Amino acid sequence: MMGHPRAWLIKEKKMVSVSNVGFGGPFVFVTAEDEDSDIDAKMYRDGRGCILMWPTGLTDKNKKQIYEGDIVNMALFFRGTTGTHWFSIEKDAGCFQLVSSVLNYEDPLFLHSNDTLEIIGNIHENPELVAEGESK
């Protein structure tokens, strides 16, 4: 099951679950599912007010839904050595990709077993993970 997208609200610096998405011109209409959120129904311009992140349809080893923008931890045999590396999930070339700028590595997500992936954060709520991963 794919599930619903989620959205990073740029001004509010808050991640919300999305129950409805409507497209009208350059706008994306996002309705949040979060009951504690005061973001019930607002109009956001795509890329300015909110950033939509789509589910990949896959789960990690803890059965958590993997979304575009997540950062995952994965053991990988790469260039003759095995190590644990961090990857961001990005949509490119028509599919979701595991991407590491540190390793200069990009590979389709669907080629990897779910039980080897573990979500450790996302690029919006945990920007320090991105910076730390790039410094490794």
MMTF fields as JSON, N, C-alpha, C and O atoms, coordinates in Angstrom:
{
  "mmtfVersion": "1.0.0",
  "mmtfProducer": "UNKNOWN",
  "numBonds": 543,
  "numAtoms": 544,
  "numGroups": 136,
  "numChains": 1,
  "numModels": 1,
  "chainsPerModel": [1],
  "groupsPerChain": [136],
  "chainIdList": ["A"],
  "bondAtomList": [4, 2, 8, 6, 12, 10, 16, 14, 20, 18, 24, 22, 28, 26, 32, 30, 36, 34, 40, 38, 44, 42, 48, 46, 52, 50, 56, 54, 60, 58, 64, 62, 68, 66, 72, 70, 76, 74, 80, 78, 84, 82, 88, 86, 92, 90, 96, 94, 100, 98, 104, 102, 108, 106, 112, 110, 116, 114, 120, 118, 124, 122, 128, 126, 132, 130, 136, 134, 140, 138, 144, 142, 148, 146, 152, 150, 156, 154, 160, 158, 164, 162, 168, 166, 172, 170, 176, 174, 180, 178, 184, 182, 188, 186, 192, 190, 196, 194, 200, 198, 204, 202, 208, 206, 212, 210, 216, 214, 220, 218, 224, 222, 228, 226, 232, 230, 236, 234, 240, 238, 244, 242, 248, 246, 252, 250, 256, 254, 260, 258, 264, 262, 268, 266, 272, 270, 276, 274, 280, 278, 284, 282, 288, 286, 292, 290, 296, 294, 300, 298, 304, 302, 308, 306, 312, 310, 316, 314, 320, 318, 324, 322, 328, 326, 332, 330, 336, 334, 340, 338, 344, 342, 348, 346, 352, 350, 356, 354, 360, 358, 364, 362, 368, 366, 372, 370, 376, 374, 380, 378, 384, 382, 388, 386, 392, 390, 396, 394, 400, 398, 404, 402, 408, 406, 412, 410, 416, 414, 420, 418, 424, 422, 428, 426, 432, 430, 436, 434, 440, 438, 444, 442, 448, 446, 452, 450, 456, 454, 460, 458, 464, 462, 468, 466, 472, 470, 476, 474, 480, 478, 484, 482, 488, 486, 492, 490, 496, 494, 500, 498, 504, 502, 508, 506, 512, 510, 516, 514, 520, 518, 524, 522, 528, 526, 532, 530, 536, 534, 540, 538],
  "bondOrderList": [1, 1, 1, 1, 1, 1, 1, 1, 1, 1, 1, 1, 1, 1, 1, 1, 1, 1, 1, 1, 1, 1, 1, 1, 1, 1, 1, 1, 1, 1, 1, 1, 1, 1, 1, 1, 1, 1, 1, 1, 1, 1, 1, 1, 1, 1, 1, 1, 1, 1, 1, 1, 1, 1, 1, 1, 1, 1, 1, 1, 1, 1, 1, 1, 1, 1, 1, 1, 1, 1, 1, 1, 1, 1, 1, 1, 1, 1, 1, 1, 1, 1, 1, 1, 1, 1, 1, 1, 1, 1, 1, 1, 1, 1, 1, 1, 1, 1, 1, 1, 1, 1, 1, 1, 1, 1, 1, 1, 1, 1, 1, 1, 1, 1, 1, 1, 1, 1, 1, 1, 1, 1, 1, 1, 1, 1, 1, 1, 1, 1, 1, 1, 1, 1, 1],
  "groupList": [{"groupName": "MET", "atomNameList": ["N", "CA", "C", "O"], "elementList": ["N", "C", "C", "O"], "formalChargeList": [0, 0, 0, 0], "bondAtomList": [1, 0, 2, 1, 3, 2], "bondOrderList": [1, 1, 2], "singleLetterCode": "M", "chemCompType": "L-PEPTIDE LINKING"}, {"groupName": "GLY", "atomNameList": ["N", "CA", "C", "O"], "elementList": ["N", "C", "C", "O"], "formalChargeList": [0, 0, 0, 0], "bondAtomList": [1, 0, 2, 1, 3, 2], "bondOrderList": [1, 1, 2], "singleLetterCode": "G", "chemCompType": "PEPTIDE LINKING"}, {"groupName": "HIS", "atomNameList": ["N", "CA", "C", "O"], "elementList": ["N", "C", "C", "O"], "formalChargeList": [0, 0, 0, 0], "bondAtomList": [1, 0, 2, 1, 3, 2], "bondOrderList": [1, 1, 2], "singleLetterCode": "H", "chemCompType": "L-PEPTIDE LINKING"}, {"groupName": "PRO", "atomNameList": ["N", "CA", "C", "O"], "elementList": ["N", "C", "C", "O"], "formalChargeList": [0, 0, 0, 0], "bondAtomList": [1, 0, 2, 1, 3, 2], "bondOrderList": [1, 1, 2], "singleLetterCode": "P", "chemCompType": "L-PEPTIDE LINKING"}, {"groupName": "ARG", "atomNameList": ["N", "CA", "C", "O"], "elementList": ["N", "C", "C", "O"], "formalChargeList": [0, 0, 0, 0], "bondAtomList": [1, 0, 2, 1, 3, 2], "bondOrderList": [1, 1, 2], "singleLetterCode": "R", "chemCompType": "L-PEPTIDE LINKING"}, {"groupName": "ALA", "atomNameList": ["N", "CA", "C", "O"], "elementList": ["N", "C", "C", "O"], "formalChargeList": [0, 0, 0, 0], "bondAtomList": [1, 0, 2, 1, 3, 2], "bondOrderList": [1, 1, 2], "singleLetterCode": "A", "chemCompType": "L-PEPTIDE LINKING"}, {"groupName": "TRP", "atomNameList": ["N", "CA", "C", "O"], "elementList": ["N", "C", "C", "O"], "formalChargeList": [0, 0, 0, 0], "bondAtomList": [1, 0, 2, 1, 3, 2], "bondOrderList": [1, 1, 2], "singleLetterCode": "W", "chemCompType": "L-PEPTIDE LINKING"}, {"groupName": "LEU", "atomNameList": ["N", "CA", "C", "O"], "elementList": ["N", "C", "C", "O"], "formalChargeList": [0, 0, 0, 0], "bondAtomList": [1, 0, 2, 1, 3, 2], "bondOrderList": [1, 1, 2], "singleLetterCode": "L", "chemCompType": "L-PEPTIDE LINKING"}, {"groupName": "ILE", "atomNameList": ["N", "CA", "C", "O"], "elementList": ["N", "C", "C", "O"], "formalChargeList": [0, 0, 0, 0], "bondAtomList": [1, 0, 2, 1, 3, 2], "bondOrderList": [1, 1, 2], "singleLetterCode": "I", "chemCompType": "L-PEPTIDE LINKING"}, {"groupName": "LYS", "atomNameList": ["N", "CA", "C", "O"], "elementList": ["N", "C", "C", "O"], "formalChargeList": [0, 0, 0, 0], "bondAtomList": [1, 0, 2, 1, 3, 2], "bondOrderList": [1, 1, 2], "singleLetterCode": "K", "chemCompType": "L-PEPTIDE LINKING"}, {"groupName": "GLU", "atomNameList": ["N", "CA", "C", "O"], "elementList": ["N", "C", "C", "O"], "formalChargeList": [0, 0, 0, 0], "bondAtomList": [1, 0, 2, 1, 3, 2], "bondOrderList": [1, 1, 2], "singleLetterCode": "E", "chemCompType": "L-PEPTIDE LINKING"}, {"groupName": "VAL", "atomNameList": ["N", "CA", "C", "O"], "elementList": ["N", "C", "C", "O"], "formalChargeList": [0, 0, 0, 0], "bondAtomList": [1, 0, 2, 1, 3, 2], "bondOrderList": [1, 1, 2], "singleLetterCode": "V", "chemCompType": "L-PEPTIDE LINKING"}, {"groupName": "SER", "atomNameList": ["N", "CA", "C", "O"], "elementList": ["N", "C", "C", "O"], "formalChargeList": [0, 0, 0, 0], "bondAtomList": [1, 0, 2, 1, 3, 2], "bondOrderList": [1, 1, 2], "singleLetterCode": "S", "chemCompType": "L-PEPTIDE LINKING"}, {"groupName": "ASN", "atomNameList": ["N", "CA", "C", "O"], "elementList": ["N", "C", "C", "O"], "formalChargeList": [0, 0, 0, 0], "bondAtomList": [1, 0, 2, 1, 3, 2], "bondOrderList": [1, 1, 2], "singleLetterCode": "N", "chemCompType": "L-PEPTIDE LINKING"}, {"groupName": "PHE", "atomNameList": ["N", "CA", "C", "O"], "elementList": ["N", "C", "C", "O"], "formalChargeList": [0, 0, 0, 0], "bondAtomList": [1, 0, 2, 1, 3, 2], "bondOrderList": [1, 1, 2], "singleLetterCode": "F", "chemCompType": "L-PEPTIDE LINKING"}, {"groupName": "THR", "atomNameList": ["N", "CA", "C", "O"], "elementList": ["N", "C", "C", "O"], "formalChargeList": [0, 0, 0, 0], "bondAtomList": [1, 0, 2, 1, 3, 2], "bondOrderList": [1, 1, 2], "singleLetterCode": "T", "chemCompType": "L-PEPTIDE LINKING"}, {"groupName": "ASP", "atomNameList": ["N", "CA", "C", "O"], "elementList": ["N", "C", "C", "O"], "formalChargeList": [0, 0, 0, 0], "bondAtomList": [1, 0, 2, 1, 3, 2], "bondOrderList": [1, 1, 2], "singleLetterCode": "D", "chemCompType": "L-PEPTIDE LINKING"}, {"groupName": "TYR", "atomNameList": ["N", "CA", "C", "O"], "elementList": ["N", "C", "C", "O"], "formalChargeList": [0, 0, 0, 0], "bondAtomList": [1, 0, 2, 1, 3, 2], "bondOrderList": [1, 1, 2], "singleLetterCode": "Y", "chemCompType": "L-PEPTIDE LINKING"}, {"groupName": "CYS", "atomNameList": ["N", "CA", "C", "O"], "elementList": ["N", "C", "C", "O"], "formalChargeList": [0, 0, 0, 0], "bondAtomList": [1, 0, 2, 1, 3, 2], "bondOrderList": [1, 1, 2], "singleLetterCode": "C", "chemCompType": "L-PEPTIDE LINKING"}, {"groupName": "GLN", "atomNameList": ["N", "CA", "C", "O"], "elementList": ["N", "C", "C", "O"], "formalChargeList": [0, 0, 0, 0], "bondAtomList": [1, 0, 2, 1, 3, 2], "bondOrderList": [1, 1, 2], "singleLetterCode": "Q", "chemCompType": "L-PEPTIDE LINKING"}],
  "groupTypeList": [0, 0, 1, 2, 3, 4, 5, 6, 7, 8, 9, 10, 9, 9, 0, 11, 12, 11, 12, 13, 11, 1, 14, 1, 1, 3, 14, 11, 14, 11, 15, 5, 10, 16, 10, 16, 12, 16, 8, 16, 5, 9, 0, 17, 4, 16, 1, 4, 1, 18, 8, 7, 0, 6, 3, 15, 1, 7, 15, 16, 9, 13, 9, 9, 19, 8, 17, 10, 1, 16, 8, 11, 13, 0, 5, 7, 14, 14, 4, 1, 15, 15, 1, 15, 2, 6, 14, 12, 8, 10, 9, 16, 5, 1, 18, 14, 19, 7, 11, 12, 12, 11, 7, 13, 17, 10, 16, 3, 7, 14, 7, 2, 12, 13, 16, 15, 7, 10, 8, 8, 1, 13, 8, 2, 10, 13, 3, 10, 7, 11, 5, 10, 1, 10, 12, 9],
  "groupIdList": [1, 2, 3, 4, 5, 6, 7, 8, 9, 10, 11, 12, 13, 14, 15, 16, 17, 18, 19, 20, 21, 22, 23, 24, 25, 26, 27, 28, 29, 30, 31, 32, 33, 34, 35, 36, 37, 38, 39, 40, 41, 42, 43, 44, 45, 46, 47, 48, 49, 50, 51, 52, 53, 54, 55, 56, 57, 58, 59, 60, 61, 62, 63, 64, 65, 66, 67, 68, 69, 70, 71, 72, 73, 74, 75, 76, 77, 78, 79, 80, 81, 82, 83, 84, 85, 86, 87, 88, 89, 90, 91, 92, 93, 94, 95, 96, 97, 98, 99, 100, 101, 102, 103, 104, 105, 106, 107, 108, 109, 110, 111, 112, 113, 114, 115, 116, 117, 118, 119, 120, 121, 122, 123, 124, 125, 126, 127, 128, 129, 130, 131, 132, 133, 134, 135, 136],
  "secStructList": [7, 7, 7, 7, 7, 3, 3, 3, 3, 6, 6, 6, 6, 3, 3, 3, 3, 3, 3, 3, 3, 3, 3, 3, 6, 6, 3, 3, 3, 3, 3, 3, 7, 7, 6, 6, 7, 1, 7, 1, 3, 3, 3, 3, 3, 5, 6, 6, 6, 3, 3, 3, 3, 7, 3, 3, 3, 3, 3, 7, 6, 6, 7, 7, 3, 3, 3, 6, 6, 3, 3, 3, 3, 3, 3, 3, 3, 3, 6, 6, 3, 3, 3, 3, 3, 3, 3, 3, 3, 3, 3, 3, 6, 6, 3, 3, 3, 3, 3, 3, 6, 6, 6, 6, 3, 3, 3, 3, 4, 4, 4, 1, 7, 4, 4, 4, 3, 3, 3, 3, 3, 3, 6, 6, 6, 7, 2, 2, 2, 2, 2, 2, 2, 2, 2, 7],
  "xCoordList": [0.833, 0.0, 0.883, 1.819, 0.582, 1.407, 1.225, 2.213, 0.045, -0.157, -0.264, -0.233, -0.39, -0.544, 0.803, 1.724, 0.924, 2.154, 2.219, 1.229, 3.351, 3.49, 4.051, 4.533, 3.983, 4.454, 5.29, 4.969, 6.374, 7.19, 6.704, 6.804, 6.166, 5.697, 6.888, 7.423, 7.294, 8.548, 8.536, 9.455, 7.52, 7.464, 7.298, 7.932, 6.426, 6.136, 7.211, 7.266, 8.081, 9.113, 8.498, 8.909, 7.488, 6.748, 6.4, 6.021, 6.532, 6.147, 4.711, 4.37, 3.872, 2.485, 2.114, 2.639, 1.195, 0.626, -0.419, -1.096, -0.546, -1.459, -2.583, -2.337, -3.816, -4.948, -5.494, -6.082, -5.311, -5.786, -4.785, -4.18, -4.621, -3.779, -4.585, -5.107, -4.68, -5.355, -4.422, -3.702, -4.433, -3.558, -4.405, -5.35, -4.065, -4.766, -3.767, -3.363, -3.368, -2.357, -1.045, -0.607, -0.409, 0.882, 0.734, 1.727, -0.508, -0.727, -0.983, -1.515, -0.589, -0.916, -1.743, -1.32, -2.913, -3.778, -3.545, -3.778, -3.091, -2.735, -3.675, -3.866, -4.264, -5.068, -4.326, -4.032, -4.028, -3.255, -4.163, -5.317, -3.635, -4.371, -4.12, -4.899, -3.044, -2.644, -3.696, -4.022, -4.23, -5.263, -4.708, -5.42, -3.442, -2.849, -2.335, -1.794, -2.506, -1.998, -3.031, -4.223, -2.568, -3.457, -3.418, -3.963, -2.774, -2.643, -3.728, -3.422, -4.979, -6.042, -6.184, -6.114, -6.377, -6.505, -5.998, -6.633, -4.864, -4.279, -3.789, -3.537, -3.658, -3.152, -1.65, -1.204, -0.888, 0.559, 1.014, 0.55, 1.905, 2.484, 3.579, 4.484, 3.493, 4.43, 5.871, 6.239, 6.687, 8.09, 8.371, 9.526, 7.342, 7.553, 6.954, 7.646, 5.682, 5.029, 5.182, 5.267, 5.219, 5.373, 6.145, 6.227, 6.701, 7.387, 6.72, 6.778, 6.089, 5.445, 6.48, 7.392, 6.327, 7.196, 6.327, 5.449, 6.577, 5.736, 6.279, 7.493, 5.368, 5.816, 6.379, 5.911, 7.378, 8.006, 7.244, 7.435, 6.381, 5.701, 6.468, 6.01, 7.648, 8.476, 8.577, 8.354, 8.912, 9.118, 10.552, 11.212, 11.02, 12.36, 12.282, 11.219, 13.385, 13.41, 12.519, 12.2, 12.112, 11.203, 9.762, 8.909, 9.487, 8.155, 7.632, 6.422, 8.547, 8.162, 8.169, 9.085, 7.151, 7.037, 8.231, 8.57, 8.863, 9.983, 9.442, 8.722, 9.801, 9.351, 10.517, 11.67, 10.193, 11.138, 11.621, 10.808, 12.909, 13.467, 13.94, 14.584, 13.632, 14.131, 15.636, 16.19, 16.271, 17.674, 17.688, 17.145, 18.311, 18.351, 19.795, 20.734, 19.924, 21.191, 21.192, 20.184, 22.296, 22.337, 23.77, 24.694, 23.944, 25.245, 25.398, 24.47, 26.562, 26.764, 28.185, 29.145, 28.308, 29.614, 29.907, 29.232, 30.909, 31.167, 32.666, 33.379, 33.125, 34.548, 35.454, 36.474, 35.052, 35.894, 35.783, 36.448, 34.958, 34.803, 33.325, 32.487, 33.033, 31.669, 31.613, 32.468, 30.619, 30.455, 29.014, 28.206, 28.695, 27.36, 27.398, 28.242, 26.492, 26.473, 25.087, 24.092, 25.026, 23.759, 23.431, 24.304, 22.157, 21.675, 20.416, 19.596, 20.256, 18.982, 18.154, 18.691, 16.843, 15.923, 15.479, 14.883, 15.77, 15.433, 14.727, 14.972, 13.847, 13.142, 13.936, 14.159, 14.365, 15.17, 15.023, 14.866, 15.074, 15.029, 13.801, 13.865, 12.687, 11.437, 11.264, 10.283, 12.203, 12.031, 12.74, 13.481, 12.498, 13.169, 14.571, 14.768, 15.545, 16.946, 17.553, 17.182, 18.482, 19.367, 20.521, 21.178, 20.773, 21.796, 22.763, 22.351, 24.054, 25.098, 26.089, 26.796, 26.137, 27.121, 28.531, 29.511, 28.633, 29.932, 30.577, 31.76, 29.772, 30.287, 30.193, 30.696, 29.551, 29.251, 28.494, 28.866, 27.405, 26.665, 25.191, 24.628, 24.581, 23.149, 22.66, 23.244, 21.588, 21.081, 19.574, 19.099, 18.814, 17.371, 17.047, 17.613, 16.142, 15.755, 15.183, 15.451, 14.399, 13.725, 14.687, 14.273, 15.954, 16.934, 17.466, 18.185, 17.118, 17.66, 16.595, 15.431, 17.007, 16.097, 15.655, 16.469, 14.368, 13.823, 14.492, 14.636, 14.901, 15.472, 16.904, 17.502, 17.468, 18.798, 18.728, 19.747, 17.537, 17.369, 16.755, 15.857, 17.242, 16.653, 16.572, 17.58, 15.366, 15.176, 15.796, 15.511, 16.649, 17.268, 16.864, 17.274, 16.07, 15.604, 15.178, 14.945, 15.079, 14.782, 15.523, 15.997, 15.613, 16.459, 15.937, 16.693, 14.661, 14.086, 14.16, 14.576, 13.766, 13.783, 15.166, 15.444, 16.02, 17.354, 18.448, 19.194, 18.564, 19.588, 21.01, 21.934, 21.183, 22.51, 22.972, 24.174, 22.033, 22.405, 22.966, 23.886, 22.409, 22.899, 24.317, 25.202, 24.544, 25.871, 26.868, 28.007, 26.434, 27.32, 27.654, 28.796, 26.668, 26.902, 27.864, 28.654, 27.804, 28.706, 30.126, 31.071, 30.284, 31.624, 32.309, 33.487, 31.574, 32.161, 33.142, 33.733],
  "yCoordList": [-1.181, 0.0, 1.252, 1.36, 2.178, 3.376, 4.372, 4.958, 4.586, 5.579, 6.982, 7.186, 7.928, 9.33, 10.036, 9.621, 11.097, 11.882, 12.622, 12.693, 13.153, 14.043, 15.343, 15.407, 16.385, 17.693, 18.346, 18.275, 18.988, 19.824, 21.243, 21.789, 21.848, 23.226, 24.127, 24.143, 24.863, 25.606, 26.687, 26.747, 27.536, 28.633, 28.119, 28.617, 27.104, 26.562, 25.599, 25.266, 25.145, 24.147, 22.932, 22.519, 22.38, 21.271, 20.255, 20.619, 18.973, 17.889, 17.503, 17.315, 17.387, 16.987, 15.856, 15.747, 15.02, 13.998, 14.675, 15.604, 14.214, 14.838, 13.868, 12.721, 14.331, 13.475, 13.788, 12.916, 15.016, 15.406, 16.337, 17.189, 16.159, 17.05, 17.445, 16.594, 18.741, 19.232, 20.166, 20.956, 20.078, 20.903, 21.898, 21.512, 23.183, 24.218, 25.275, 26.117, 25.236, 26.181, 25.914, 24.766, 26.962, 26.765, 26.408, 26.35, 26.168, 25.928, 24.462, 23.721, 24.062, 22.748, 22.993, 23.724, 22.396, 22.527, 21.325, 20.189, 21.564, 20.488, 20.506, 21.547, 19.366, 19.219, 18.277, 17.134, 18.775, 17.991, 17.061, 17.391, 15.888, 14.929, 15.152, 14.691, 15.851, 16.005, 16.778, 17.915, 16.155, 16.805, 17.938, 18.902, 17.839, 18.883, 20.041, 21.014, 19.929, 20.953, 22.045, 21.767, 23.289, 24.389, 24.6, 25.577, 23.685, 23.747, 22.861, 21.82, 23.241, 22.357, 22.341, 21.276, 23.469, 23.517, 24.869, 25.898, 24.859, 26.094, 25.87, 24.737, 26.948, 26.883, 27.148, 28.14, 26.272, 26.429, 26.403, 25.58, 27.289, 27.268, 26.207, 26.234, 25.297, 24.183, 24.685, 25.508, 24.177, 24.546, 25.786, 26.06, 26.545, 27.754, 27.601, 27.794, 27.258, 27.112, 25.735, 25.576, 24.736, 23.37, 22.552, 22.899, 21.467, 20.527, 19.177, 18.606, 18.671, 17.366, 16.263, 16.343, 15.236, 14.066, 12.839, 12.56, 12.119, 10.984, 9.699, 9.516, 8.79, 7.494, 6.658, 6.748, 5.849, 5.017, 3.713, 3.048, 3.353, 2.061, 0.965, -0.176, 1.309, 0.343, 0.719, 1.87, -0.254, -0.01, -0.391, -1.141, 0.144, -0.216, -1.475, -2.088, -1.863, -3.098, -3.027, -4.059, -1.814, -1.635, -1.439, -1.049, -1.71, -1.61, -0.177, 0.041, 0.809, 2.217, 2.552, 2.169, 3.264, 3.689, 4.576, 5.502, 4.306, 5.12, 6.175, 5.861, 7.443, 8.571, 9.219, 9.124, 9.869, 10.755, 11.759, 12.297, 12.011, 12.94, 12.274, 12.922, 10.982, 10.281, 10.042, 10.026, 9.858, 9.456, 8.063, 7.838, 7.136, 5.756, 5.319, 5.819, 4.383, 3.761, 2.39, 1.686, 2.0, 0.709, 0.201, 0.951, -1.096, -1.734, -2.022, -2.513, -1.719, -1.851, -2.31, -1.779, -3.295, -3.697, -2.775, -2.842, -1.914, -0.886, -0.702, -0.471, -0.804, -0.626, -1.487, -1.029, -2.73, -3.701, -3.725, -4.538, -2.856, -2.865, -2.833, -2.327, -3.386, -3.352, -2.315, -2.296, -1.459, -0.443, -0.003, -0.345, 0.755, 1.31, 2.734, 3.533, 3.041, 4.338, 4.95, 4.239, 6.269, 6.994, 7.401, 7.799, 7.293, 7.648, 8.478, 8.234, 9.445, 10.145, 9.476, 8.872, 9.591, 9.025, 10.164, 11.137, 10.042, 11.089, 10.47, 9.32, 11.257, 10.806, 11.275, 12.472, 10.317, 10.655, 9.537, 8.372, 9.882, 8.9, 7.996, 6.816, 8.555, 7.8, 6.848, 6.106, 6.844, 5.977, 6.604, 7.577, 6.032, 6.498, 5.903, 4.724, 6.736, 6.345, 6.475, 7.369, 5.588, 5.767, 6.621, 6.262, 7.754, 8.676, 9.007, 9.33, 8.919, 9.338, 10.2, 9.718, 11.49, 12.363, 12.034, 12.282, 11.478, 11.11, 9.99, 10.046, 8.978, 7.833, 8.043, 7.232, 9.128, 9.342, 8.119, 7.519, 7.769, 6.531, 6.854, 7.661, 6.225, 6.357, 5.018, 4.458, 4.504, 3.199, 3.168, 3.747, 2.511, 2.424, 1.767, 0.729, 2.371, 1.879, 0.47, -0.349, 0.179, -1.116, -2.301, -3.449, -2.042, -3.122, -3.601, -4.598, -2.897, -3.217, -3.824, -3.423, -4.795, -5.487, -4.554, -3.831, -4.58, -3.728, -3.979, -3.053, -5.22, -5.517, -5.016, -5.202, -4.379, -3.78, -2.273, -1.638, -1.694, -0.238, 0.141, -0.542, 1.237, 1.752, 3.274, 3.945, 3.808, 5.258, 5.854, 5.409, 6.868, 7.532, 9.002, 9.705, 9.471, 10.861, 11.267, 10.427, 12.583, 13.103, 14.42, 15.03, 14.845, 15.996, 17.317, 18.285, 17.379, 18.635, 18.746, 19.78, 17.704, 17.741, 17.457, 17.807, 16.836, 16.455, 16.884, 16.035, 18.188, 18.632, 18.331, 18.254, 18.162, 17.838, 16.463, 16.232, 15.545, 14.229, 14.337, 13.608, 15.242, 15.464, 15.992, 15.489, 17.013, 17.611, 16.599, 16.523, 15.819, 14.819, 13.716, 13.261, 13.282, 12.26, 12.721, 11.928, 14.01, 14.545, 14.709, 14.752, 14.803, 14.984, 13.656, 13.632, 12.541, 11.211, 10.831, 9.752],
  "zCoordList": [0.0, 0.0, 0.0, 0.793, -0.88, -1.028, 0.111, 0.552, 0.593, 1.637, 1.07, -0.143, 1.957, 1.578, 1.576, 2.28, 0.792, 0.869, 2.204, 2.931, 2.51, 3.653, 3.113, 1.982, 3.94, 3.479, 4.561, 5.747, 4.129, 4.994, 4.785, 3.687, 5.864, 5.789, 6.063, 7.172, 5.07, 5.12, 6.197, 7.013, 6.215, 7.178, 8.609, 9.54, 8.768, 10.102, 10.589, 11.773, 9.651, 9.958, 10.65, 11.735, 9.965, 10.542, 9.467, 8.354, 9.809, 8.925, 9.262, 10.43, 8.235, 8.458, 7.509, 6.401, 7.977, 7.106, 6.243, 6.684, 5.029, 4.078, 3.758, 3.384, 3.906, 3.566, 2.184, 1.545, 1.708, 0.385, -0.276, 0.375, -1.576, -2.365, -3.585, -4.305, -3.809, -5.004, -5.752, -5.14, -7.049, -7.858, -8.638, -9.325, -8.531, -9.273, -9.707, -8.905, -10.958, -11.429, -10.725, -10.641, -10.217, -9.555, -8.075, -7.35, -7.621, -6.199, -5.901, -6.727, -4.696, -4.168, -2.93, -2.034, -2.865, -1.708, -0.815, -1.228, 0.398, 1.317, 2.503, 3.131, 2.816, 4.021, 4.958, 4.609, 6.155, 7.119, 7.899, 8.176, 8.255, 9.082, 10.567, 11.401, 10.906, 12.304, 13.083, 12.74, 14.142, 14.935, 15.781, 16.062, 16.194, 17.017, 16.169, 16.694, 14.863, 13.955, 13.738, 13.608, 13.699, 13.338, 11.828, 11.314, 11.13, 9.671, 9.095, 8.512, 9.24, 8.789, 7.285, 6.672, 6.691, 5.24, 4.775, 5.007, 4.126, 3.628, 2.211, 1.8, 1.474, 0.117, 0.156, 0.731, -0.447, -0.497, -1.943, -2.732, -2.282, -3.621, -3.624, -2.788, -4.545, -4.615, -4.639, -5.478, -3.703, -3.643, -2.829, -2.504, -2.491, -1.678, -0.286, 0.714, -0.217, 1.085, 1.677, 2.895, 0.811, 1.294, 0.277, -0.901, 0.759, -0.104, 0.099, 1.188, -0.95, -0.87, -1.001, -1.824, -0.18, -0.239, -0.413, 0.404, -1.473, -1.837, -1.243, -1.155, -0.825, -0.323, -1.463, -2.598, -1.161, -2.18, -2.41, -3.428, -1.461, -1.533, -0.825, -0.758, -0.287, 0.42, 1.897, 2.271, 2.722, 4.148, 4.509, 3.789, 5.642, 6.107, 6.966, 7.066, 7.584, 8.371, 9.61, 10.2, 10.013, 11.15, 10.701, 11.498, 9.422, 8.813, 8.742, 8.682, 8.749, 8.578, 7.093, 6.366, 6.653, 5.263, 4.88, 5.618, 3.751, 3.275, 2.32, 1.372, 2.584, 1.78, 1.049, 1.47, -0.038, -0.697, 0.357, 1.108, 0.42, 1.401, 2.68, 3.505, 2.867, 4.045, 3.914, 2.815, 5.058, 5.102, 5.706, 6.788, 5.002, 5.467, 5.698, 5.079, 6.6, 6.939, 6.266, 6.315, 5.643, 4.98, 4.914, 4.599, 5.218, 5.035, 3.554, 2.911, 3.016, 1.582, 1.298, 1.857, 0.432, -0.069, -1.243, -2.27, -1.098, -2.101, -2.254, -1.278, -3.461, -3.782, -2.902, -2.387, -2.752, -2.051, -0.548, 0.093, 0.055, 1.51, 1.879, 1.132, 3.047, 3.561, 4.661, 5.548, 4.61, 5.645, 5.71, 4.846, 6.735, 6.873, 6.352, 6.759, 5.463, 4.811, 4.89, 5.027, 4.803, 4.805, 3.383, 2.612, 3.057, 1.729, 1.856, 2.741, 0.991, 0.919, -0.168, -1.096, -0.037, -1.014, -1.923, -1.461, -3.208, -4.169, -5.361, -5.726, -5.959, -7.151, -8.362, -8.543, -9.197, -10.366, -11.391, -11.027, -12.639, -13.736, -13.643, -13.988, -13.176, -13.152, -11.993, -11.955, -11.027, -9.86, -8.655, -8.79, -7.495, -6.284, -6.234, -6.528, -5.857, -5.857, -4.468, -3.707, -4.137, -2.988, -3.494, -4.471, -2.834, -3.314, -2.18, -1.066, -2.485, -1.555, -2.314, -3.199, -1.959, -2.598, -2.102, -2.805, -0.897, -0.331, -1.153, -1.487, -1.468, -2.214, -3.722, -4.5, -4.128, -5.545, -6.075, -7.084, -5.349, -5.583, -5.76, -5.021, -6.734, -6.97, -7.496, -8.424, -6.904, -7.295, -7.063, -6.086, -7.93, -7.712, -6.372, -6.03, -5.625, -4.305, -4.376, -3.497, -5.408, -5.475, -5.619, -5.452, -5.925, -6.047, -4.697, -4.631, -3.628, -2.304, -1.411, -1.446, -0.611, 0.297, 1.426, 2.0, 1.734, 2.794, 4.141, 4.94, 4.404, 5.722, 5.881, 6.941, 4.843, 4.973, 5.174, 5.447, 5.042, 5.145, 6.48, 6.974, 7.069, 8.31, 8.211, 7.99, 8.376, 8.351, 9.605, 10.717, 9.426, 10.584, 10.665, 11.589, 9.713, 9.723, 8.333, 7.463, 8.135, 6.801, 6.609, 7.567, 5.355, 5.016, 5.563, 5.648, 5.937, 6.429, 7.949, 8.471, 8.658, 10.126, 10.699, 11.846, 9.923, 10.404, 9.434, 8.946, 9.14, 8.184, 8.659, 7.85, 9.97, 10.49, 10.011, 9.879, 9.748, 9.23, 7.816, 7.446, 7.039, 5.676, 5.741, 5.047, 6.579, 6.708, 7.266, 6.805, 8.262, 8.875, 7.874, 7.815, 7.086, 6.076, 5.01, 4.498, 4.665, 3.649, 4.161, 3.373, 5.498, 6.046, 6.347, 6.704, 6.205, 6.479, 5.418, 5.481]
}
